[in-house]
Structure formats: structure tokens, C-alpha cells
Coordinates of C-alpha atoms and ligand atoms in Angstrom, one line a residue:
M251 CA 0.4 18.2 10.1
E252 CA 3.4 19.2 12.0
E253 CA 6.2 21.2 10.5
M254 CA 9.7 20.2 9.9
S255 CA 12.5 21.3 11.7
N256 CA 16.2 19.9 11.4
F257 CA 19.9 20.3 11.0
I258 CA 19.3 22.3 8.0
K259 CA 15.4 24.0 8.8
T260 CA 18.6 25.9 11.3
I261 CA 21.2 27.2 9.1
M262 CA 18.5 28.4 6.8
M263 CA 16.6 30.0 9.7
N264 CA 20.4 31.5 10.5
D265 CA 21.0 32.5 7.6
L266 CA 18.1 34.8 7.0
E267 CA 18.9 35.8 10.5
S268 CA 22.4 36.9 9.7
K269 CA 20.2 38.5 6.0
K270 CA 23.0 36.2 3.8
V271 CA 19.6 35.4 2.5
K272 CA 16.9 38.1 2.5
S273 CA 14.3 34.3 1.8
I274 CA 14.8 31.0 0.9
V275 CA 15.0 29.5 -2.3
T276 CA 15.4 25.5 -3.5
R277 CA 14.6 23.6 -6.2
F278 CA 13.9 20.0 -6.3
P279 CA 16.3 18.7 -9.4
P280 CA 16.0 14.7 -10.7
E281 CA 17.2 13.2 -13.8
P282 CA 14.4 12.8 -16.7
N283 CA 15.4 9.1 -17.1
A284 CA 13.5 7.4 -14.6
Y285 CA 10.0 7.6 -12.6
L286 CA 10.2 9.0 -9.1
H287 CA 10.6 6.3 -6.2
I288 CA 10.2 7.3 -1.8
G289 CA 13.4 8.2 -2.0
H290 CA 13.6 11.0 -3.6
A291 CA 9.8 12.3 -2.0
R292 CA 12.4 13.2 1.0
A293 CA 14.1 15.2 -1.1
I294 CA 10.6 16.8 -2.5
I295 CA 9.8 16.8 0.8
T296 CA 12.1 18.6 2.3
N297 CA 12.3 21.5 -0.2
F298 CA 9.4 21.9 -0.9
E299 CA 8.2 22.3 3.5
L300 CA 11.8 23.9 4.4
A301 CA 11.0 26.1 1.1
E302 CA 7.6 26.3 2.8
N303 CA 7.5 27.1 6.7
L304 CA 10.0 29.5 6.1
G305 CA 8.4 32.3 3.6
G306 CA 10.9 31.1 0.6
K307 CA 9.8 28.9 -2.7
T308 CA 11.0 26.1 -4.9
N309 CA 12.0 25.4 -8.4
L310 CA 11.5 21.5 -10.1
R311 CA 14.3 22.0 -12.4
F312 CA 14.6 18.9 -14.6
D313 CA 18.4 17.9 -14.7
D314 CA 18.1 17.6 -18.7
T315 CA 22.1 18.0 -19.2
N316 CA 23.1 13.4 -20.0
P317 CA 20.8 13.4 -22.6
A318 CA 21.5 9.6 -23.1
K319 CA 18.7 8.3 -20.9
E320 CA 16.4 11.1 -20.4
D321 CA 13.0 11.2 -22.0
V322 CA 9.7 13.5 -21.7
E323 CA 7.4 10.8 -20.5
F324 CA 8.9 11.1 -17.4
V325 CA 10.0 14.8 -17.4
E326 CA 5.8 14.5 -17.7
A327 CA 5.2 11.7 -15.0
I328 CA 7.8 13.1 -11.8
K329 CA 5.3 16.5 -12.7
K330 CA 2.4 14.9 -11.6
D331 CA 4.3 13.0 -8.7
I332 CA 5.5 16.5 -7.3
E333 CA 1.2 17.6 -7.7
W334 CA 0.5 14.4 -6.3
L335 CA 2.3 15.0 -3.8
G336 CA 0.1 18.4 -2.9
Y337 CA 2.9 21.4 -4.3
H338 CA 3.2 23.7 -6.7
P339 CA 6.9 24.4 -7.9
A340 CA 7.8 28.5 -8.4
K341 CA 8.8 27.9 -11.9
V342 CA 9.0 25.0 -13.9
L343 CA 12.6 24.7 -15.4
F344 CA 15.4 22.8 -17.3
G345 CA 19.8 22.8 -17.0
S346 CA 19.4 22.8 -21.1
D347 CA 18.2 26.4 -20.3
Y348 CA 21.4 27.3 -19.2
F349 CA 23.1 25.4 -22.1
D350 CA 24.4 28.6 -24.0
E351 CA 25.1 30.3 -20.3
T352 CA 26.9 27.3 -19.1
Y353 CA 28.5 27.5 -22.7
E354 CA 29.7 30.8 -22.5
L355 CA 31.3 30.1 -18.8
A356 CA 33.8 27.2 -20.0
I357 CA 34.6 30.4 -22.5
K358 CA 35.3 32.7 -19.9
L359 CA 37.4 29.9 -18.2
I360 CA 39.6 28.6 -21.4
K361 CA 40.6 32.8 -21.3
K362 CA 40.9 32.7 -17.4
G363 CA 43.1 29.7 -18.1
L364 CA 41.5 28.2 -15.2
A365 CA 40.0 25.1 -18.5
Y366 CA 42.2 23.4 -21.2
V367 CA 41.0 21.0 -24.1
C368 CA 42.4 17.5 -23.5
D369 CA 42.9 14.9 -25.8
L370 CA 43.3 12.5 -23.3
T371 CA 41.4 9.1 -24.1
P372 CA 39.0 8.0 -20.9
E373 CA 41.0 5.7 -19.5
E374 CA 44.4 6.8 -19.3
T375 CA 42.1 10.3 -18.4
S376 CA 41.4 8.2 -15.2
K377 CA 44.9 6.9 -14.7
Y378 CA 46.3 10.0 -15.0
R379 CA 43.5 10.8 -12.0
G380 CA 45.1 8.0 -9.6
D381 CA 43.2 7.1 -6.9
F382 CA 43.3 8.0 -2.8
N383 CA 46.2 7.2 -2.1
T384 CA 48.3 7.8 -5.2
P385 CA 47.9 11.4 -6.1
G386 CA 46.9 12.4 -10.5
I387 CA 49.2 12.8 -13.3
E388 CA 49.1 16.1 -15.3
S389 CA 47.6 15.3 -18.6
P390 CA 50.3 16.6 -21.4
Y391 CA 47.9 19.1 -22.9
R392 CA 47.3 20.8 -19.8
N393 CA 49.2 23.9 -21.3
R394 CA 48.3 24.2 -23.7
S395 CA 47.3 27.9 -25.1
V396 CA 44.3 30.2 -24.2
E397 CA 44.4 30.4 -27.7
E398 CA 44.6 27.5 -29.1
N399 CA 41.4 25.8 -26.2
L400 CA 39.9 29.0 -27.7
E401 CA 40.2 27.2 -30.8
L402 CA 39.3 23.6 -29.9
F403 CA 36.7 23.6 -27.6
K404 CA 34.7 25.7 -30.7
N405 CA 35.8 23.3 -32.8
M406 CA 34.1 20.3 -30.4
R407 CA 31.1 22.5 -30.3
D408 CA 31.1 22.9 -34.3
G409 CA 31.5 18.7 -34.0
K410 CA 35.2 18.3 -35.8
Y411 CA 35.5 15.5 -33.0
Q412 CA 34.0 12.4 -32.6
E413 CA 33.3 11.5 -29.1
G414 CA 35.9 11.1 -26.7
E415 CA 38.5 12.0 -28.5
K416 CA 39.1 15.2 -26.7
V417 CA 37.2 17.0 -24.2
L418 CA 37.3 19.9 -22.0
R419 CA 38.5 20.0 -18.8
A420 CA 38.8 22.4 -15.5
K421 CA 42.9 23.0 -14.9
I422 CA 42.8 23.1 -10.7
D423 CA 44.8 20.6 -8.7
M424 CA 46.2 17.4 -10.3
A425 CA 47.1 16.4 -6.7
S426 CA 44.4 17.6 -4.8
P427 CA 43.3 14.8 -1.9
N428 CA 40.0 15.2 -3.7
I429 CA 39.8 13.4 -6.8
N430 CA 37.2 15.1 -8.0
M431 CA 39.4 18.2 -7.8
R432 CA 42.1 16.3 -10.6
D433 CA 41.4 18.6 -13.2
P434 CA 37.3 17.1 -13.9
V435 CA 35.5 17.3 -16.8
L436 CA 33.5 19.7 -17.4
Y437 CA 32.6 19.6 -21.7
R438 CA 32.1 15.7 -23.6
I439 CA 31.7 15.3 -26.9
L440 CA 28.3 13.5 -27.8
Y441 CA 25.9 13.1 -30.9
I442 CA 22.9 12.8 -29.4
N443 CA 19.5 14.4 -30.3
H444 CA 18.6 15.8 -26.0
H445 CA 15.3 15.9 -26.0
R446 CA 14.5 20.0 -25.8
T447 CA 17.1 21.6 -27.6
K448 CA 17.3 18.3 -30.4
D449 CA 21.2 18.6 -32.7
K450 CA 21.2 21.6 -31.4
W451 CA 24.7 21.3 -29.3
C452 CA 26.9 18.0 -29.4
I453 CA 28.4 19.3 -26.2
Y454 CA 27.6 18.0 -23.0
P455 CA 28.4 19.2 -19.3
M456 CA 28.9 17.9 -16.9
Y457 CA 26.7 17.2 -13.9
D458 CA 29.2 19.2 -11.3
F459 CA 29.8 21.9 -13.8
A460 CA 26.0 22.6 -14.7
H461 CA 24.6 21.9 -11.6
P462 CA 26.1 25.3 -9.5
I463 CA 25.6 27.3 -12.2
Q464 CA 22.0 26.8 -12.3
D465 CA 22.1 27.0 -9.4
A466 CA 23.6 30.0 -9.0
I467 CA 21.4 31.5 -12.0
E468 CA 18.1 30.7 -10.5
G469 CA 18.4 32.5 -7.7
I470 CA 18.4 28.6 -5.0
T471 CA 19.9 29.8 -1.9
H472 CA 20.1 26.3 -0.6
S473 CA 21.2 24.0 -2.8
L474 CA 20.2 20.9 -0.6
C475 CA 21.3 16.8 -2.2
S476 CA 22.3 12.9 -0.7
L477 CA 24.9 12.9 0.6
E478 CA 27.4 11.2 -2.6
Y479 CA 28.0 15.0 -3.6
D480 CA 29.7 15.5 0.0
N481 CA 33.1 16.0 -1.6
H482 CA 31.7 17.0 -3.9
R483 CA 30.4 20.5 -2.8
P484 CA 34.6 22.1 -2.7
L485 CA 34.4 22.0 -7.1
Y486 CA 30.8 23.7 -6.4
D487 CA 32.4 25.8 -4.5
W488 CA 34.6 27.0 -7.6
V489 CA 32.8 26.6 -10.1
V490 CA 30.9 29.1 -8.5
E491 CA 33.4 31.5 -7.6
Q492 CA 35.5 31.2 -10.6
C493 CA 33.1 31.8 -12.8
E494 CA 32.7 34.7 -10.8
M495 CA 28.0 34.2 -10.9
P496 CA 27.1 37.1 -8.7
H497 CA 24.8 34.7 -6.7
V498 CA 26.6 32.4 -4.9
P499 CA 23.8 29.4 -2.9
Q500 CA 25.1 27.3 -1.3
Q501 CA 25.1 23.5 -1.2
I502 CA 23.9 21.7 1.5
E503 CA 24.1 17.4 2.2
F504 CA 21.0 14.9 3.4
G505 CA 21.7 11.2 4.3
R506 CA 19.6 9.4 2.0
L507 CA 16.0 7.5 2.6
N508 CA 16.6 3.9 2.9
I509 CA 13.8 1.6 4.1
T510 CA 13.9 -2.2 5.0
N511 CA 12.7 -4.7 2.4
T512 CA 13.2 -1.5 -0.8
I513 CA 15.1 -1.8 -3.9
M514 CA 14.9 2.3 -4.5
S515 CA 18.2 2.6 -6.9
K516 CA 16.6 4.3 -10.6
R517 CA 19.1 0.9 -12.8
Y518 CA 17.2 -1.6 -10.7
L519 CA 13.6 -0.3 -10.8
R520 CA 14.6 -0.1 -14.2
E521 CA 15.7 -3.7 -14.4
L522 CA 12.6 -4.6 -12.6
V523 CA 9.6 -3.3 -15.3
N524 CA 12.0 -4.6 -18.3
S525 CA 13.2 -7.7 -17.2
K526 CA 8.6 -7.9 -17.2
K527 CA 8.7 -8.8 -13.7
V528 CA 6.3 -6.2 -12.5
I529 CA 3.5 -4.6 -14.6
G530 CA 5.1 -1.0 -15.0
Y531 CA 6.5 1.2 -13.0
D532 CA 2.8 1.0 -11.2
D533 CA 2.7 -2.1 -10.1
P534 CA 0.9 -2.3 -7.5
R535 CA 4.9 -3.3 -5.7
M536 CA 6.6 -1.2 -6.5
P537 CA 8.0 2.0 -4.1
T538 CA 8.2 4.6 -7.3
L539 CA 5.0 7.0 -6.5
V540 CA 2.5 6.1 -9.2
G541 CA 2.9 1.8 -7.7
L542 CA 2.9 3.6 -4.2
A543 CA -0.8 6.0 -5.4
R544 CA -1.9 3.0 -7.8
R545 CA -1.6 0.7 -4.4
G546 CA -4.1 3.4 -2.2
Y547 CA -1.1 4.6 0.0
T548 CA -2.1 8.5 0.7
P549 CA 0.9 11.4 0.1
E550 CA -0.3 12.5 4.5
S551 CA 1.2 9.4 5.3
I552 CA 4.1 9.7 2.7
K553 CA 5.1 13.0 4.3
S554 CA 4.0 11.6 7.6
F555 CA 6.6 8.8 7.1
V556 CA 9.6 11.2 6.0
K557 CA 8.6 14.1 9.1
A558 CA 8.8 10.9 10.9
S559 CA 12.2 9.6 10.0
G560 CA 14.6 12.6 10.3
L561 CA 17.0 13.9 8.7
S562 CA 20.3 14.5 9.0
R563 CA 24.2 13.4 7.4
I564 CA 23.8 10.5 7.2
N565 CA 21.9 8.1 5.7
S566 CA 19.8 6.2 7.0
T567 CA 17.9 2.9 6.5
I568 CA 13.8 3.2 7.8
E569 CA 11.6 0.1 9.4
G570 CA 8.6 -0.3 6.0
D571 CA 6.6 -0.2 9.1
M572 CA 6.9 3.0 10.6
L573 CA 4.8 3.6 6.5
E574 CA 2.3 1.4 6.9
H575 CA 1.3 2.4 10.5
F576 CA 1.3 5.8 8.9
L577 CA -0.7 4.1 6.4
R578 CA -3.4 3.2 8.9
E579 CA -3.7 6.3 10.8
D580 CA -4.6 8.7 7.6
L581 CA -6.4 5.8 6.5
K582 CA -8.8 5.1 10.1
L583 CA -11.1 7.8 10.6
K584 CA -11.3 8.4 6.7
T585 CA -12.3 5.2 5.0
N586 CA -16.3 3.8 5.2
R587 CA -16.0 0.1 6.7
L588 CA -17.9 -1.7 4.3
M589 CA -18.1 -6.2 4.3
A590 CA -15.9 -8.2 2.8
I591 CA -15.2 -12.0 1.8
F592 CA -12.1 -13.3 0.7
D593 CA -13.3 -17.0 0.5
P594 CA -16.8 -17.2 0.4
L595 CA -19.1 -19.9 2.5
K596 CA -22.1 -20.8 1.7
V597 CA -24.2 -20.3 5.2
V598 CA -28.4 -21.1 4.0
I599 CA -30.3 -19.7 7.8
T600 CA -32.8 -22.7 7.8
N601 CA -35.4 -20.9 10.4
Y602 CA -35.8 -18.0 8.1
E603 CA -38.6 -16.4 5.4
E604 CA -37.7 -18.4 1.7
G605 CA -37.5 -15.6 -0.8
K606 CA -37.2 -12.9 2.1
I607 CA -34.4 -9.3 2.2
E608 CA -33.9 -7.2 4.6
Y609 CA -31.9 -3.6 5.3
L610 CA -30.5 -3.2 8.2
D611 CA -28.4 0.1 9.3
A612 CA -25.1 0.3 9.5
V613 CA -22.3 2.8 10.6
N614 CA -19.8 3.3 7.7
N615 CA -16.8 4.7 10.1
T616 CA -17.8 4.0 14.2
E617 CA -14.9 6.0 15.1
N618 CA -16.2 8.6 13.1
E619 CA -20.0 9.7 13.2
E620 CA -19.4 12.4 10.2
L621 CA -19.0 9.3 7.5
G622 CA -23.2 8.1 7.7
T623 CA -24.8 5.1 8.2
R624 CA -25.6 3.0 5.3
K625 CA -28.0 -0.3 5.2
I626 CA -27.1 -3.7 4.9
A627 CA -28.8 -6.8 2.5
F628 CA -29.9 -9.4 4.5
S629 CA -31.9 -12.2 3.4
R630 CA -31.3 -16.6 4.1
T631 CA -28.6 -17.6 2.0
I632 CA -25.7 -15.0 2.7
Y633 CA -22.0 -16.5 2.1
I634 CA -19.2 -15.6 5.2
D635 CA -15.2 -16.1 4.8
R636 CA -14.3 -19.3 4.5
N637 CA -11.0 -18.7 7.1
D638 CA -14.4 -18.1 9.8
F639 CA -16.2 -21.8 9.9
V640 CA -14.1 -24.6 11.8
L641 CA -16.1 -28.0 12.9
E642 CA -14.5 -28.0 16.1
K643 CA -13.7 -25.2 17.7
P644 CA -10.0 -25.5 18.2
N645 CA -9.3 -23.9 21.2
K646 CA -10.4 -21.0 23.8
H647 CA -9.2 -18.0 21.9
Y648 CA -10.9 -19.8 18.7
K649 CA -13.9 -16.4 18.5
R650 CA -15.8 -17.8 15.1
L651 CA -18.0 -19.6 14.3
A652 CA -18.0 -24.1 14.6
L653 CA -20.7 -27.1 14.7
G654 CA -22.9 -25.6 18.0
L655 CA -21.7 -22.2 18.3
E656 CA -22.9 -18.5 18.2
V657 CA -21.3 -16.1 17.3
R658 CA -22.5 -12.7 15.3
L659 CA -23.1 -11.3 12.4
F660 CA -21.5 -7.7 11.9
Y661 CA -24.6 -5.0 12.2
A662 CA -27.3 -7.9 11.7
Y663 CA -28.2 -11.3 14.4
F664 CA -26.7 -13.8 16.0
I665 CA -26.1 -16.9 14.4
K666 CA -25.9 -20.8 14.4
A667 CA -24.1 -23.9 13.4
N668 CA -25.5 -26.7 12.8
E669 CA -24.7 -28.6 9.8
V670 CA -22.9 -28.8 6.9
I671 CA -23.4 -30.5 3.5
C672 CA -19.6 -31.7 2.1
D673 CA -19.3 -32.0 -1.8
N674 CA -18.3 -36.0 -3.0
E675 CA -14.7 -35.3 -1.8
G676 CA -15.8 -34.1 1.4
N677 CA -14.9 -29.8 0.7
I678 CA -17.8 -28.6 3.6
V679 CA -20.2 -26.4 0.6
E680 CA -22.8 -24.8 2.5
V681 CA -23.0 -24.6 6.1
H682 CA -27.3 -24.6 7.5
C683 CA -27.8 -22.4 10.1
T684 CA -30.2 -20.9 12.2
Y685 CA -30.3 -17.4 13.0
D686 CA -32.2 -15.7 16.6
P687 CA -34.9 -12.8 15.9
E688 CA -34.4 -11.4 18.7
T689 CA -31.1 -10.4 18.5
K690 CA -31.2 -8.1 15.4
S691 CA -28.0 -5.7 15.1
G692 CA -26.7 -6.8 18.5
S693 CA -29.2 -6.3 20.8
G694 CA -29.7 -9.7 23.3
F695 CA -25.6 -9.1 23.3
N696 CA -26.0 -9.1 27.5
E697 CA -27.8 -12.0 28.0
R698 CA -25.4 -13.9 26.2
K699 CA -21.7 -13.8 24.7
P700 CA -21.7 -15.1 21.1
N701 CA -18.2 -16.7 19.9
G702 CA -16.9 -13.3 17.8
T703 CA -18.4 -11.8 15.8
I704 CA -17.7 -12.2 12.2
Q705 CA -18.3 -10.7 8.6
F706 CA -21.2 -11.4 6.4
V707 CA -22.8 -10.9 3.0
E708 CA -26.5 -11.4 1.1
A709 CA -25.6 -13.4 -0.8
T710 CA -28.7 -12.4 -4.6
T711 CA -27.3 -8.5 -3.7
A712 CA -23.4 -8.5 -2.9
L713 CA -20.9 -8.2 -5.6
P714 CA -18.3 -10.1 -6.8
A715 CA -15.2 -8.4 -6.6
T716 CA -11.1 -9.3 -7.0
F717 CA -8.5 -8.7 -4.0
N718 CA -4.8 -7.5 -5.2
L719 CA -3.5 -8.8 -2.2
F720 CA 0.8 -8.0 -1.7
E721 CA 3.9 -8.5 0.1
T722 CA 6.8 -6.5 -0.3
L723 CA 8.7 -7.4 -3.8
V724 CA 12.1 -8.6 -2.2
I725 CA 12.6 -9.9 1.3
D726 CA 16.3 -8.1 2.7
N727 CA 18.2 -10.9 3.9
P728 CA 21.6 -10.3 4.1
E729 CA 23.2 -13.8 3.5
D730 CA 21.7 -14.0 0.3
H731 CA 24.4 -12.9 -2.5
R732 CA 22.1 -13.3 -5.4
S733 CA 21.4 -11.1 -7.6
F734 CA 17.9 -9.2 -6.4
L735 CA 16.0 -10.4 -9.2
E736 CA 16.4 -13.0 -8.6
R737 CA 15.6 -13.4 -5.6
L738 CA 12.4 -11.7 -5.1
N739 CA 10.0 -12.9 -3.1
P740 CA 7.6 -15.3 -4.6
N741 CA 4.2 -14.7 -3.6
S742 CA 4.2 -10.8 -3.9
W743 CA 0.5 -10.4 -5.6
T744 CA -1.5 -13.1 -4.8
V745 CA -5.2 -12.7 -6.1
K746 CA -8.7 -14.1 -5.0
T747 CA -12.1 -13.8 -5.7
G748 CA -14.8 -12.9 -4.0
F749 CA -17.9 -10.8 -2.4
I750 CA -18.2 -8.0 -1.0
E751 CA -21.8 -5.4 -0.1
G752 CA -23.6 -4.5 -2.9
E753 CA -25.4 -2.2 -1.8
K754 CA -23.4 0.5 -3.2
E755 CA -23.6 1.1 -7.1
H756 CA -19.8 3.3 -7.7
F757 CA -17.9 2.9 -7.2
S758 CA -13.9 5.3 -8.1
V759 CA -10.9 5.1 -8.6
L760 CA -8.9 5.4 -6.4
E761 CA -12.1 4.8 -4.1
R762 CA -10.0 3.7 -0.4
F763 CA -11.4 1.6 2.2
Q764 CA -11.5 -0.6 4.8
F765 CA -12.7 -4.2 4.7
I766 CA -13.5 -5.3 8.2
R767 CA -10.9 -7.1 10.4
D768 CA -9.2 -7.2 7.4
G769 CA -7.6 -4.0 6.0
Y770 CA -7.2 -1.3 4.1
Y771 CA -8.1 -1.4 0.2
V772 CA -8.6 0.5 -3.2
V773 CA -9.8 0.5 -6.2
D774 CA -7.6 -0.2 -9.0
K775 CA -7.8 1.0 -11.8
D776 CA -8.3 -2.1 -13.5
S777 CA -11.3 -1.8 -11.2
R778 CA -15.0 -1.2 -13.3
D779 CA -18.4 -1.4 -12.1
E780 CA -19.2 -4.5 -13.2
N781 CA -15.9 -6.5 -13.1
L782 CA -14.1 -5.2 -8.9
V783 CA -10.8 -5.0 -8.1
F784 CA -9.6 -3.7 -5.2
N785 CA -5.7 -3.3 -3.4
R786 CA -4.8 -3.7 -0.4
I787 CA -3.0 -1.0 0.3
V788 CA -2.3 -2.3 4.4
S789 CA -3.3 -4.8 7.0
L790 CA -4.9 -3.5 9.1
K791 CA -3.1 -5.3 12.1
S792 CA 1.5 -5.3 11.0
A793 CA 2.6 -8.7 9.8
I794 CA 4.9 -8.2 12.7
K795 CA 4.1 -9.3 16.4
Ligands
LIG1028 P1 18.3 6.8 -7.9 O1 20.2 7.1 -7.3 O2 17.7 6.3 -7.1 O3 19.2 5.8 -9.1 P2 19.4 9.3 -8.6 O4 20.0 9.7 -7.2 O5 20.3 9.2 -9.4 O6 18.6 8.0 -8.2 P3 18.0 11.9 -8.6 O7 16.3 12.2 -10.3 O8 18.8 12.5 -9.3 O9 18.1 10.4 -8.8 O10 17.2 12.8 -7.9 C1 17.2 14.1 -7.9 C2 16.6 14.3 -5.9 O11 16.1 13.1 -5.5 C3 18.7 14.2 -5.9 O12 18.6 15.4 -5.0 C4 18.9 13.2 -4.6 O13 20.1 13.6 -3.9 C5 17.1 13.1 -4.8 N1 16.5 11.4 -3.2 C6 17.1 10.4 -5.0 N2 17.4 9.2 -3.9 C7 16.2 9.8 -2.6 C8 16.6 8.7 -1.9 N3 17.2 7.4 -1.2 N4 17.1 10.2 -0.4 C9 17.4 11.0 -0.9 N5 17.1 11.6 -1.3 C10 17.1 10.2 -2.5
LIG1029 MG1 21.4 11.6 -9.3

């Protein structure tokens, strides 16, 4: 696969060359409060690939400094997602591993006169902070003595106050044009059991304080984050400098990845799951990595997509079509091509011997001989797709079966439709055809041109199967102002029941195929050999012409 190349790589290469850093160390820092989505893949791929390409390493660090929504379920899921993408963290660490050091560093700041305990309510704090046009007002608690602050902070830790009653704030600059520098909160009180430290702490550091400290302790050289942290960088640098961290990491921001018709924020994904609009985080329509995996997307296609989408200091919205393109590219040569019938129509070959079954040769992938060959059953009764038959040829572009016309069956014979049998309501239930034994496996193709080539399955050996077809969960529409839960695509999941050719005895979960003339499919996790379920990964051609 192609190496990644972008502005961050340039910075890293320069830093290596100028000996500013000895080797590259990056980290991916997810909050363990949800499943990862394809937007996170940009951050994961960027961190791991850049470090790997430059001989460095990458840690996985769970940013678990806010115990409110965190859970071990997510920790395990995130580890698996990263493995699925094919990356191996040098270390797996937790922000909470550094709670002791972080606490000591807060005390250091207090002693340096750079942090104070503040009693303003959260509402007052935000009022005092001002906004873009108004400078902040200093808190009346800002000038407490070092001794008083040390005692109050210890009391905070010892659980002597209610949540929200006191916070520890950095003493920086209430008039700074950057609001993040207006005495940001460093620690707050939370009486919540932490998934790892349990009830050891009732004060927890804020992201802006904890993150630079964690990066510095771990020796992270380049701390990559998305663009919204851009104006937090001065605070990041302030924390590293004032805490006198021996190692100085560098924060670099990049644009977030968005995809058309795809909702990516964790909060929305949680709402979809909680409101039961989807069957779980691994619903095949979800943009979560577990959802995409169940849908049959390959890690390779996601990597190619993320790399091709580029990386800059601008948030980007990429067409979902591009991801589908990379999927088709990846699956084209890797998958066996089987025949599936999604809407079966019975065809009786009236001049074929009753009770006989023959087995015809078929190649598994016409573009990749290495995938070998198989046998296809053929007999007097077969199924074709209802879509492949009409009574009368409607126009010259119609390349399928109609009364009086001849088509070729893949790997088998030419058949000609002579008659239809209808039920009482006039629905076609059977088509009677004759076959030409001279046209076996397409021979005779040069003498006369059939009206197209279609797939079939032999009726007595075919395996019943369920097919799940998907469209996007939401459709972008700037005119529609309803909440996204109200504008979900009603056709996002369609179920069809039909057959697939019956030669293969076992189908493993996540095994992928191309079903000829339709698309790429994967065996769903709920599939059993006696009850096959396939998810359509992507159609053969883009729906958008
Ligand atoms: P969300 O905003 O979707 O709820 P988050 O950014 O809060 O997600 P984190 O767990 O904090 O989720 O994310 C871990 C890392 O992944 C962060 O560095 C974040 O910048 C990055 N990341 C998350 N979403 C995207 C995205 N769409 N594009 C690029 N990077 C992303
Ligand atoms: Mg976040």
C-alpha cells in the first residue's frame, strides 16, 4: 500500500533531520465512551502509519479522565477495532494511570502561584469568563494564598465539598483574546466511580490539563489531534512549560473527516442505538468500525480511502462513493464470483431429460485464475431472477430473457423462452424454455448472439438464502431541518429471500463473495449453514451515474 504523505509527515521529517527529536512517538487517544467510527479511522491511520513509516511507534492511550460516560465495554471494543484495522500499539495505556502525577503537578502549580481554588458556581465562572468581545473578570478567589490553596485543594481531594462547589483553576490571563487561557479549570469534583480507579478519587483533571501531561510523560513527540483543539494549543504549551515537564511534546492539528450522508458524532450514534433505530453499534448501516466490519468492508479499503482523502488543516467532507470505489477495487480480485437469485422465477427446460443433473465447469474469478474453479449444477428445473424476464422485449437495450428470445446462462447453455404459466391472478409462476445442447459452456457463442447472459441456480441443489441490501441511513438535505432521527432513510435496509448455487458446503462468517451482476456480499454474523444470511457490501456499480 502506498505510503502516507502529508504536512504532518513533513514536520516529522524535519524534526528528525534537525535532531529536534530522536525518533517519532505518536499516540491515539480515544475516550472510552463509545464505539469508534470511520472518522476516528483517519486519526488512527494517520498516527500509526506516520510513525511506522518513519521508524517510530504509537501508543494507544485511553483518555479516561472523565468517568461519567466511560466503560470497560468500550475499552475492549476500541482495542479490537484497532487490531481489525491492522495496527499494533507499542503500549496500551490509560490517562488514569497518571492521576497521581497529575495531582502532584497541580500542587506544583499551586506552589508556583499559578493555580488557585475557586468557589464561583459554574454559571458565575462562565459569566466571569467573558466572550470574544468582552474581556473576562477576575474571580474574587484568584488571589488566595498558596497555603490556603494547598489546603483547599487537599480538602477537595478528601471529599469535603459537593460537586460544583469548588474547582482548581490555572492562573493565566483573564484578558487573553484566547478564552481557553482565561483561568481554565484544571480539576473538578465528581463523586463518580471510575472504571479503573474506582472510588480512589473524587477530583478529576480536565482534558486540557491531563492531556499535555500524559503526552509529556509518555515521551510523545507529535501529539496529533483534530482541528477543534487548535485554540487549545497555547494552553497545552503552557501546561507543559509551567509543569516543567522534562520532555516537550508538540501538538499538531488536522482537519476532521466527514463523509456525505453519514452521521459521525458519537452522540448521534448513541441516540440511534438507544432509540432502537438500528440493531446495535454493529448494525451494518452504522459508520462505526464494528458496523463497517459486519457490513463486509475491508480494513484495506478503509485505509486506501483515508489515505486518498488526504490530510490538511481543513475539515473535509468526502463523497461516500469514494469509499465504495476502494471497496470494489479491493474486492475485485479477492472474491469468488457465485450465482445468486434474489427474486426467484422458476424455469423449466422442457427438452432436458427429467431427473438428470449435470455438473458444469465454472471459474471462480475470471480476472484472477488463482482462485480456481468449481462445478455448477444444471437440470431441467432452474431459477432465474424475476428481473431477468419480461413477456416482450421492451427496447433494443434490453439484454435479458423474453418470450421468443434466447439468452445464455453463465457457465451453461443457451435457453429460449417459449411459454409462461400464470396463476389465477395472472402472475407469471413458471417460464417454459428449451435449451440447445450444442451451446454448452458458451460454445457456439460466435455463430449466434444471445440476447444477453444471465445467472441461474439449479432448483433441487440451490441453497435458500436471505440477502440484506442497504442504503445510507440518512440522506443529506440542507433544506430539511428536522432532527436527523426524523429524517432517516426508510429504505436503508431491505431484505430479500432467494437462493444461491448449491455447491459450497460451508460458509464462514465474514467470508466475502461477488454475486454475479449484482454486487459484493459478506456472510453475516447471524448466518448459519442451514440459514444463510448475506449482507450486500456494495453494488457492482455506483448507483450515482
Ligand atoms: P466525536 O466528536 O465523534 O464524538 P471525539 O472526537 O470526541 O468524537 P475521541 O474519542 O475524543 O472522540 O477521539 C479520539 C481521536 O479521534 C481524537 O484525536 C479526535 O480528534 C479523533 N477524531 C474523532 N473524530 C474524527 C474525525 N471525524 N476525523 C478525524 N479525526 C477524528
Ligand atoms: Mg473528544
